[in-house]
Amino acid sequence: MAALRRKFGEDYQVVNTNRATTFSAPVKKKRQRFVDKNGRCNVQHGNLGGESSRYLSDLFTTLVDLKWRWNMLIFLLTYTIAWLVMASMWWIIAYIRGDLNHGHDASYTPCVANVYNFPSAFLFFIETEATIGYGYRYITEKCPEGIILFLFQSLMGSIVDAFLIGCMFIKMSQPKKRAETLMFSQDAVISQRDGKLCLMFRVGNLRNSHMVSAQIRCKLIKSRQTPEGEFLPLDQCELDVGFGTGADQLFLVSPLTICHEINPKSPFFDLSQRSLMNEQFEIVVILEGIVETTGMTCQARTSYTEDEVLWGHRFLPVMSLEEGFFRVDYSQFHITFEVPTPAYSVKEYEEKNSLPSPLSTPARTESHGARRDRVFSVDCINISEERRGGTGGRLPSKLQRMSSSGKEDLQRKVLLLSSQHSEKACSTGDLPLKLQRLSSTQVSGPENRLTLKSLKVGFEPMTQSTGDLYQQSLLPTPTLSTAPVPMHSPLLSAGGRPEDNLPAKLRKMNADR
């Protein structure tokens, strides 16, 4: 191998061409959790500097927070050192007074009877501290320094006992072990509930004693970057699990499924089944309550990473009705099963529903146009006259004045006829503004009052010029009429021929023309 590298260079590599060799996919590296499944926070404080002295200012809490092995070590060392120090002080008093040399002299009165070495001084201290009182060793009245040391020993012994025994009692009565009997499901699921996409997980209480005022909260731990460019590692966001409706207050006597509705206010609004594979987040669940037996507040924690969120799953029921009671089967507490769930996010679903359908638009336009061609107001008469190409402009001035004076009478006649033969009426709000103002005016005579209704005009305009009438008179009359004649036409209702409805002067002018 070394010779080949010297010949071909340092970049020479041996490639395995064995096709039978199988290559496994790279194992996904297990990401660091912020909170473990058992609730322990993976946070360590370092480089405190001069801030370490703050722990000594709160010595009692520091001792309670220590682990059990350190508490036991401190407990044993404190009593052992205190006993040795106090025994040494009794031995020093006996040594200074010379009691050690007259230990067996019956005529000599020592400070402490029958204390003539260090073991005997140690036994005297233990008998005094524990109030055993065997009666063989005792303080005499000729030793004032011994009396003062005895008082000091009693005071210091009470302080040490209260401190260490109280610390051990608080340590043992902590409700941390109560949290061991509060269960959380191994996985969280995302599925539909009541027609809404929800994130759900399950909690349960293994003990028969209740958790008073139990409340649950959820935090989303996810790193993000602000629009200003600031990077926020492990940013905490609140997940709503029913704070507004009171669903976060739990009556935890049986396993409950906690539900977070994914809506536009949820941080999972744009989360889909595909994007879930590329996300990195952690959901921290905090359950708090008061222990019924001790009255102390207990807190249980757990977390769910993106790998522990199952899309399209639902929890298996664990409650069953037995004879006289309800039974909870905790063997199915963590079991889930698949259910039909949309793979897209709530944001995509709302955007899809907000888009108009392309098939419904032409039909709507067609129906609106047909109705507009079918129903007109009285102003359609004026519009049709204007679209005739200015027919009235070819009339003499005298005929134009006569036509303008008779327009109002003609409109009144058309309205009266339409009130009798119209098929569908409408309110004054559907008419143009001109007719609405006309209808709102007060008329003295009932014969001059206008009846505002819609007209059904479909064939020809209501007013015609004399030239049009003359051209229509020259056309041959067909034997069979294929088109229906409008029954409410004002020109045909008066007579058989259109010329008969004109004044005599107009008929004469038409004949001359």
C-alpha positions in Angstrom: 0.0 0.0 0.0 2.8 2.4 0.8 4.5 1.6 -2.5 1.3 2.3 -4.4 0.9 5.6 -2.7 4.5 6.6 -3.5 3.8 5.7 -7.1 0.4 7.3 -7.7 0.5 10.0 -5.0 -1.0 10.6 -1.6 -4.5 10.9 -3.0 -4.5 7.2 -4.0 -7.4 5.3 -2.2 -8.5 1.7 -2.4 -12.1 1.3 -3.5 -14.1 -1.8 -2.5 -15.8 -3.2 -5.6 -17.6 -6.1 -3.9 -21.2 -5.8 -4.8 -22.3 -8.1 -2.1 -21.4 -5.5 0.5 -24.4 -3.7 1.8 -24.3 -0.1 3.1 -26.7 0.9 5.8 -28.2 4.3 5.9 -26.5 6.7 8.3 -28.0 6.6 11.7 -29.6 9.9 12.7 -27.7 11.5 15.5 -29.7 11.7 18.7 -30.3 15.3 19.4 -29.7 16.9 22.8 -32.9 17.3 24.8 -33.6 20.4 26.8 -35.8 18.3 29.2 -35.5 14.6 29.6 -38.4 12.2 29.6 -38.2 11.9 33.4 -38.4 15.7 33.8 -34.7 16.5 34.5 -33.5 19.7 32.9 -30.2 19.3 31.0 -28.7 22.7 32.0 -25.5 23.2 33.8 -24.3 26.5 35.2 -20.6 27.3 34.8 -18.1 30.2 35.2 -20.0 31.7 38.1 -16.9 33.5 39.4 -17.6 35.4 42.6 -21.3 34.4 42.5 -20.6 31.1 44.2 -20.8 32.8 47.6 -24.6 33.2 47.0 -25.0 29.5 47.7 -23.6 29.9 51.2 -26.0 32.7 52.0 -28.9 30.2 51.5 -27.2 27.2 53.1 -30.4 25.4 54.1 -31.7 25.4 50.5 -28.3 24.4 49.2 -28.2 21.4 51.5 -31.7 20.3 50.5 -30.9 20.6 46.8 -27.9 18.3 47.2 -28.0 14.6 46.4 -28.7 12.1 49.0 -25.1 10.8 49.2 -23.8 14.3 49.9 -26.5 14.9 52.5 -25.6 11.7 54.3 -21.9 12.5 54.3 -22.5 16.0 55.7 -24.9 14.6 58.3 -22.3 12.1 59.6 -19.3 14.4 59.4 -21.2 17.2 61.3 -22.1 15.0 64.3 -18.8 13.2 64.4 -16.8 16.5 64.4 -19.1 18.1 66.9 -18.7 15.2 69.3 -15.0 15.1 69.0 -14.6 18.8 69.6 -16.8 18.9 72.6 -15.1 15.8 74.1 -11.7 17.4 73.6 -12.9 20.5 75.5 -13.9 18.4 78.5 -10.6 16.6 78.3 -8.7 19.9 78.2 -10.5 21.1 81.4 -9.6 17.9 83.2 -6.0 18.2 82.0 -5.6 21.9 83.1 -7.1 21.2 86.6 -4.9 18.1 87.1 -7.9 15.7 87.4 -6.1 13.2 85.2 -3.5 12.5 87.8 -6.0 12.1 90.7 -8.4 9.9 88.8 -8.5 7.1 91.5 -8.0 9.3 94.6 -11.1 9.2 96.7 -10.2 12.2 98.8 -9.8 14.4 95.6 -12.8 16.3 94.2 -12.4 16.6 90.3 -14.4 18.8 87.9 -16.1 15.7 86.4 -16.1 12.6 88.4 -14.6 9.5 86.9 -13.0 11.3 83.9 -9.3 10.5 83.9 -8.6 10.2 80.1 -9.9 11.1 76.6 -12.2 8.0 76.2 -13.9 8.7 79.5 -14.3 12.4 78.5 -15.9 11.3 75.2 -18.3 9.0 77.0 -19.3 11.8 79.4 -20.1 14.1 76.4 -22.2 11.4 74.7 -24.1 10.6 77.9 -24.8 14.3 78.4 -25.8 15.1 74.8 -28.1 12.1 74.5 -29.4 12.6 78.0 -28.7 9.0 78.8 -27.5 9.7 82.4 -25.9 6.4 83.6 -25.0 8.2 86.9 -21.3 7.2 87.0 -19.9 10.4 85.5 -21.2 13.8 86.6 -20.2 17.4 87.2 -19.3 18.5 90.6 -20.1 21.9 92.2 -16.5 23.0 92.5 -16.0 23.4 88.7 -17.5 26.7 87.3 -15.8 26.3 84.0 -17.4 22.9 83.5 -20.9 24.4 84.2 -20.3 27.1 81.5 -19.2 24.4 79.0 -22.2 22.3 79.8 -24.6 25.2 79.0 -22.7 25.9 75.7 -22.9 22.2 74.8 -26.7 22.1 75.3 -27.3 25.2 73.1 -25.0 24.1 70.3 -26.4 20.6 70.3 -30.0 21.9 69.9 -29.0 24.1 67.0 -27.1 21.3 65.2 -30.0 18.9 65.7 -32.6 21.4 64.5 -30.5 22.2 61.4 -29.5 18.7 60.3 -32.7 16.9 61.3 -34.8 19.6 59.7 -32.8 19.4 56.5 -33.2 15.6 56.3 -36.9 15.8 57.0 -37.5 18.3 54.2 -35.3 16.2 51.9 -37.4 13.1 52.6 -40.8 14.9 52.4 -40.1 16.5 49.0 -42.9 15.6 46.5 -40.5 14.7 43.8 -41.2 11.0 44.3 -44.9 11.8 44.0 -44.2 12.8 40.4 -43.0 9.3 39.7 -46.6 8.1 39.9 -47.8 10.7 37.4 -47.5 9.2 33.9 -47.2 10.8 30.5 -47.6 9.0 27.1 -44.4 8.1 25.3 -45.5 9.9 22.1 -47.7 12.8 21.1 -50.1 12.4 18.2 -51.6 14.8 15.6 -55.1 14.0 14.3 -58.5 15.5 13.8 -60.9 16.0 16.7 -64.3 17.6 16.2 -63.3 18.5 12.6 -60.1 20.4 13.7 -56.5 19.3 13.5 -55.1 18.9 17.1 -51.9 18.0 18.9 -52.7 15.5 21.7 -50.9 13.6 24.5 -52.1 11.7 27.5 -51.6 12.0 31.2 -52.5 9.7 34.1 -52.3 9.3 37.9 -51.3 5.9 39.3 -52.3 6.6 42.9 -55.8 6.7 44.3 -55.0 10.0 46.1 -56.0 12.9 44.0 -54.0 15.9 42.8 -55.8 19.0 44.1 -56.0 22.0 41.7 -54.1 20.1 39.0 -53.1 22.4 36.1 -51.1 21.6 32.9 -49.0 23.9 30.7 -47.1 23.4 27.5 -44.0 25.2 26.2 -42.6 25.0 22.7 -38.8 25.1 22.7 -37.4 26.1 19.3 -34.6 28.2 18.0 -35.5 31.0 15.7 -34.2 34.2 14.1 -36.0 37.5 14.4 -36.5 39.8 11.3 -33.8 42.1 12.7 -31.3 39.2 12.5 -31.1 38.3 16.2 -30.7 34.6 16.8 -32.8 33.3 19.8 -31.5 29.8 20.9 -34.1 27.7 22.7 -36.9 30.3 22.4 -39.9 29.5 24.5 -43.4 29.8 23.1 -46.7 29.0 24.9 -49.0 26.3 23.6 -52.7 26.9 24.4 -54.2 23.7 25.9 -57.4 25.3 27.0 -56.4 28.3 29.1 -59.3 30.4 27.9 -61.9 27.7 28.3 -60.6 26.2 31.6 -59.6 22.9 30.0 -56.1 23.2 31.5 -57.7 22.7 35.0 -57.7 18.9 35.3 -59.7 16.5 37.4 -57.1 13.8 37.3 -58.8 10.7 38.6 -58.5 8.8 35.3 -56.2 9.2 32.3 -57.0 12.3 30.3 -56.0 13.3 26.7 -54.7 16.9 26.6 -55.6 18.7 23.3 -53.9 21.6 21.6 -56.0 23.0 18.7 -53.9 24.0 15.7 -55.3 27.3 14.5 -53.9 30.5 13.0 -52.6 31.5 16.6 -50.8 28.2 17.0 -47.1 27.9 16.2 -47.9 24.7 14.3 -50.2 26.6 11.8 -48.0 25.8 8.8 -46.9 22.3 10.0 -47.7 19.5 7.6 -46.8 15.8 7.6 -43.8 16.4 5.2 -42.5 19.5 7.1 -42.6 17.6 10.4 -39.7 15.4 9.2 -37.5 18.5 8.7 -38.5 20.4 11.9 -36.5 20.6 15.1 -38.5 21.5 18.2 -39.3 20.2 21.7 -42.6 20.4 23.5 -42.2 20.6 27.3 -45.2 19.6 29.3 -45.5 20.8 33.0 -48.2 19.3 35.3 -48.6 21.0 38.7 -50.9 20.2 41.6 -51.2 19.9 45.3 -50.6 16.5 46.9 -53.7 15.6 48.8 -52.0 13.7 51.6 -49.2 16.3 52.4 -50.5 19.5 51.0 -47.3 20.2 49.2 -47.1 21.4 45.6 -45.9 18.7 43.2 -44.6 19.3 39.6 -44.1 16.6 37.0 -42.4 17.3 33.7 -41.7 15.6 30.4 -40.9 16.5 26.8 -41.7 15.4 23.2 -39.3 16.0 20.3 -40.2 16.0 16.7 -39.4 12.3 16.4 -42.0 11.6 19.1 -44.9 13.3 17.4 -46.9 10.8 15.3 -48.9 12.3 12.4 -52.3 10.6 11.8 -52.5 8.6 15.0 -54.9 8.4 17.9 -54.7 6.9 21.4 -56.3 3.7 22.2 -59.1 3.9 24.9 -58.2 2.6 28.3 -61.4 3.0 30.2 -63.9 0.2 30.5 -67.1 -0.2 32.6 -67.1 -3.1 35.0 -69.8 -4.1 37.5 -70.0 -1.2 39.9 -66.9 0.7 38.9 -64.7 1.9 36.0 -61.5 0.1 35.2 -58.4 1.7 33.7 -56.1 -0.6 31.7 -52.7 1.0 31.9 -51.2 -1.6 29.6 -52.8 0.3 26.7 -51.8 3.7 28.0 -49.0 4.3 25.4 -50.6 2.5 22.4 -51.7 4.4 19.4 -53.4 3.5 16.1 -53.5 5.1 12.7 -56.6 7.2 11.6 -57.3 9.0 8.3 -55.7 12.5 8.7 -55.0 15.1 6.0 -51.3 15.4 5.2 -51.4 19.1 4.6 -51.2 21.9 7.2 -54.1 24.0 8.4 -52.7 27.0 6.6 -52.8 25.1 3.3 -56.3 23.9 4.0 -57.6 27.4 4.7 -55.9 28.8 1.6 -57.4 26.1 -0.5 -60.9 26.8 0.8 -60.5 30.6 0.3 -59.9 30.2 -3.5 -63.1 30.6 -5.7 -64.1 27.6 -7.8 -63.4 28.3 -11.6 -66.5 26.3 -12.6 -69.0 28.4 -10.7 -68.0 31.8 -12.1 -69.4 31.4 -15.7 -72.7 30.1 -14.5 -73.1 32.9 -12.1 -72.4 35.5 -14.8 -74.7 33.8 -17.3 -77.6 33.7 -14.8 -77.0 37.3 -13.8 -77.0 38.5 -17.5 -80.1 36.5 -18.3 -82.0 38.1 -15.5 -80.7 41.6 -16.5 -82.0 41.0 -20.0 -85.3 39.8 -18.7 -86.2 42.4 -16.1 -86.0 46.2 -16.7 -87.2 49.3 -15.0 -89.0 52.2 -16.6 -85.7 53.9 -17.4 -85.1 51.3 -20.0 -87.5 53.1 -22.2 -85.3 56.2 -22.2 -82.1 54.1 -22.7 -83.7 52.3 -25.7 -84.6 55.6 -27.3 -81.1 56.9 -27.0 -79.6 53.7 -28.5 -81.9 54.0 -31.6 -79.3 56.4 -33.0 -81.0 59.6 -32.2 -84.3 59.0 -34.0 -85.9 62.0 -32.4 -83.2 64.2 -33.8 -84.7 63.7 -37.3 -88.1 64.9 -36.3 -89.2 68.6 -36.7 -88.9 70.8 -33.7 -92.7 70.9 -33.2 -92.8 67.1 -33.1 -89.9 67.0 -30.6 -91.8 69.3 -28.3 -94.9 67.2 -28.5 -92.9 64.1 -27.9 -91.2 65.5 -24.8 -94.5 66.7 -23.4 -96.1 63.3 -23.9 -93.3 61.3 -22.4 -94.6 61.5 -18.9 -98.0 60.4 -19.9 -96.6 57.5 -21.8 -94.5 56.3 -18.8 -97.6 56.5 -16.6 -99.6 54.4 -19.0 -96.8 51.8 -19.3 -96.6 51.5 -15.5 -100.3 51.1 -15.1 -100.3 48.3 -17.8 -97.3 46.6 -16.2 -99.1 46.5 -12.8 -101.8 44.4 -14.4 -99.8 42.0 -16.6 -96.3 41.8 -14.9 -95.3 38.4 -13.7 -92.9 39.4 -11.0 -92.8 42.6 -8.9 -90.0 44.2 -7.0 -89.6 46.8 -4.3 -88.7 50.4 -5.0 -85.2 49.8 -3.9 -84.6 47.8 -7.1 -85.6 50.8 -9.3 -83.3 53.6 -10.4 -82.8 56.6 -8.2 -84.9 58.7 -10.6 -88.0 56.6 -10.1 -87.4 56.3 -6.4 -87.5 60.1 -6.0 -90.6 60.1 -8.2 -92.3 57.6 -6.1 -91.5 59.4 -2.8 -93.3 62.6 -4.0 -96.9 63.2 -2.7 -99.5 63.4 -5.4 -102.9 64.9 -4.6 -105.1 62.8 -6.9 -105.2 59.0 -6.7 -105.3 58.9 -10.5 -101.8 60.5 -10.7 -100.1 58.1 -8.3 -97.5 55.9 -9.9 -97.4 52.2 -9.3 -93.7 51.3 -9.2 -93.2 47.8 -10.5 -90.8 46.0 -12.8 -91.4 45.8 -16.5 -90.8 42.8 -18.6 -89.6 44.2 -21.9 -88.3 41.8 -24.5 -89.1 42.8 -28.1 -89.1 46.5 -29.1 -88.9 50.0 -27.6 -92.0 51.7 -26.4 -91.7 54.9 -28.5 -91.1 55.1 -32.2 -90.6 57.9 -34.6 -92.9 58.6 -37.6 -90.3 57.4 -40.0 -90.2 54.0 -38.3 -93.9 53.8 -38.4 -94.0 54.6 -42.1 -91.4 51.9 -42.9 -93.4 49.4 -40.9 -96.5 50.3 -42.8 -94.8 49.5 -46.2 -93.8 46.0 -45.1 -96.2 43.2 -46.2 -98.2 41.7 -43.5 -97.3 38.0 -42.9 -100.1 35.5 -42.9 -98.7 33.5 -40.0 -96.9 35.1 -37.1 -94.2 33.0 -35.6 -93.2 35.5 -32.8 -95.5 36.1 -29.9 -97.1 39.5 -29.7 -96.7 41.3 -26.4 -100.0 41.7 -24.8 -99.0 44.7 -22.8 -97.7 46.8 -25.7 -99.2 50.3 -25.4 -99.2 50.8 -29.2 -101.1 47.6 -30.1 -103.6 47.8 -27.3 -105.3 51.0 -28.7 -106.0 49.8 -32.3 -105.1 47.4 -35.1 -102.8 49.8 -37.1 -100.1 52.0 -35.5 -101.1 55.0 -37.7 -104.5 55.1 -36.1 -103.0 56.0 -32.8 -101.4 59.2 -34.2 -103.2 62.6 -34.2 -104.8 63.8 -37.3 -102.1 66.3 -38.0 -99.4 63.7 -37.8 -101.3 61.3 -40.1 -101.6 64.1 -42.7 -97.9 64.9 -42.5 -97.1 61.2 -42.9 -99.3 60.9 -46.0 -97.6 64.0 -47.6 -94.2 62.5 -46.9 
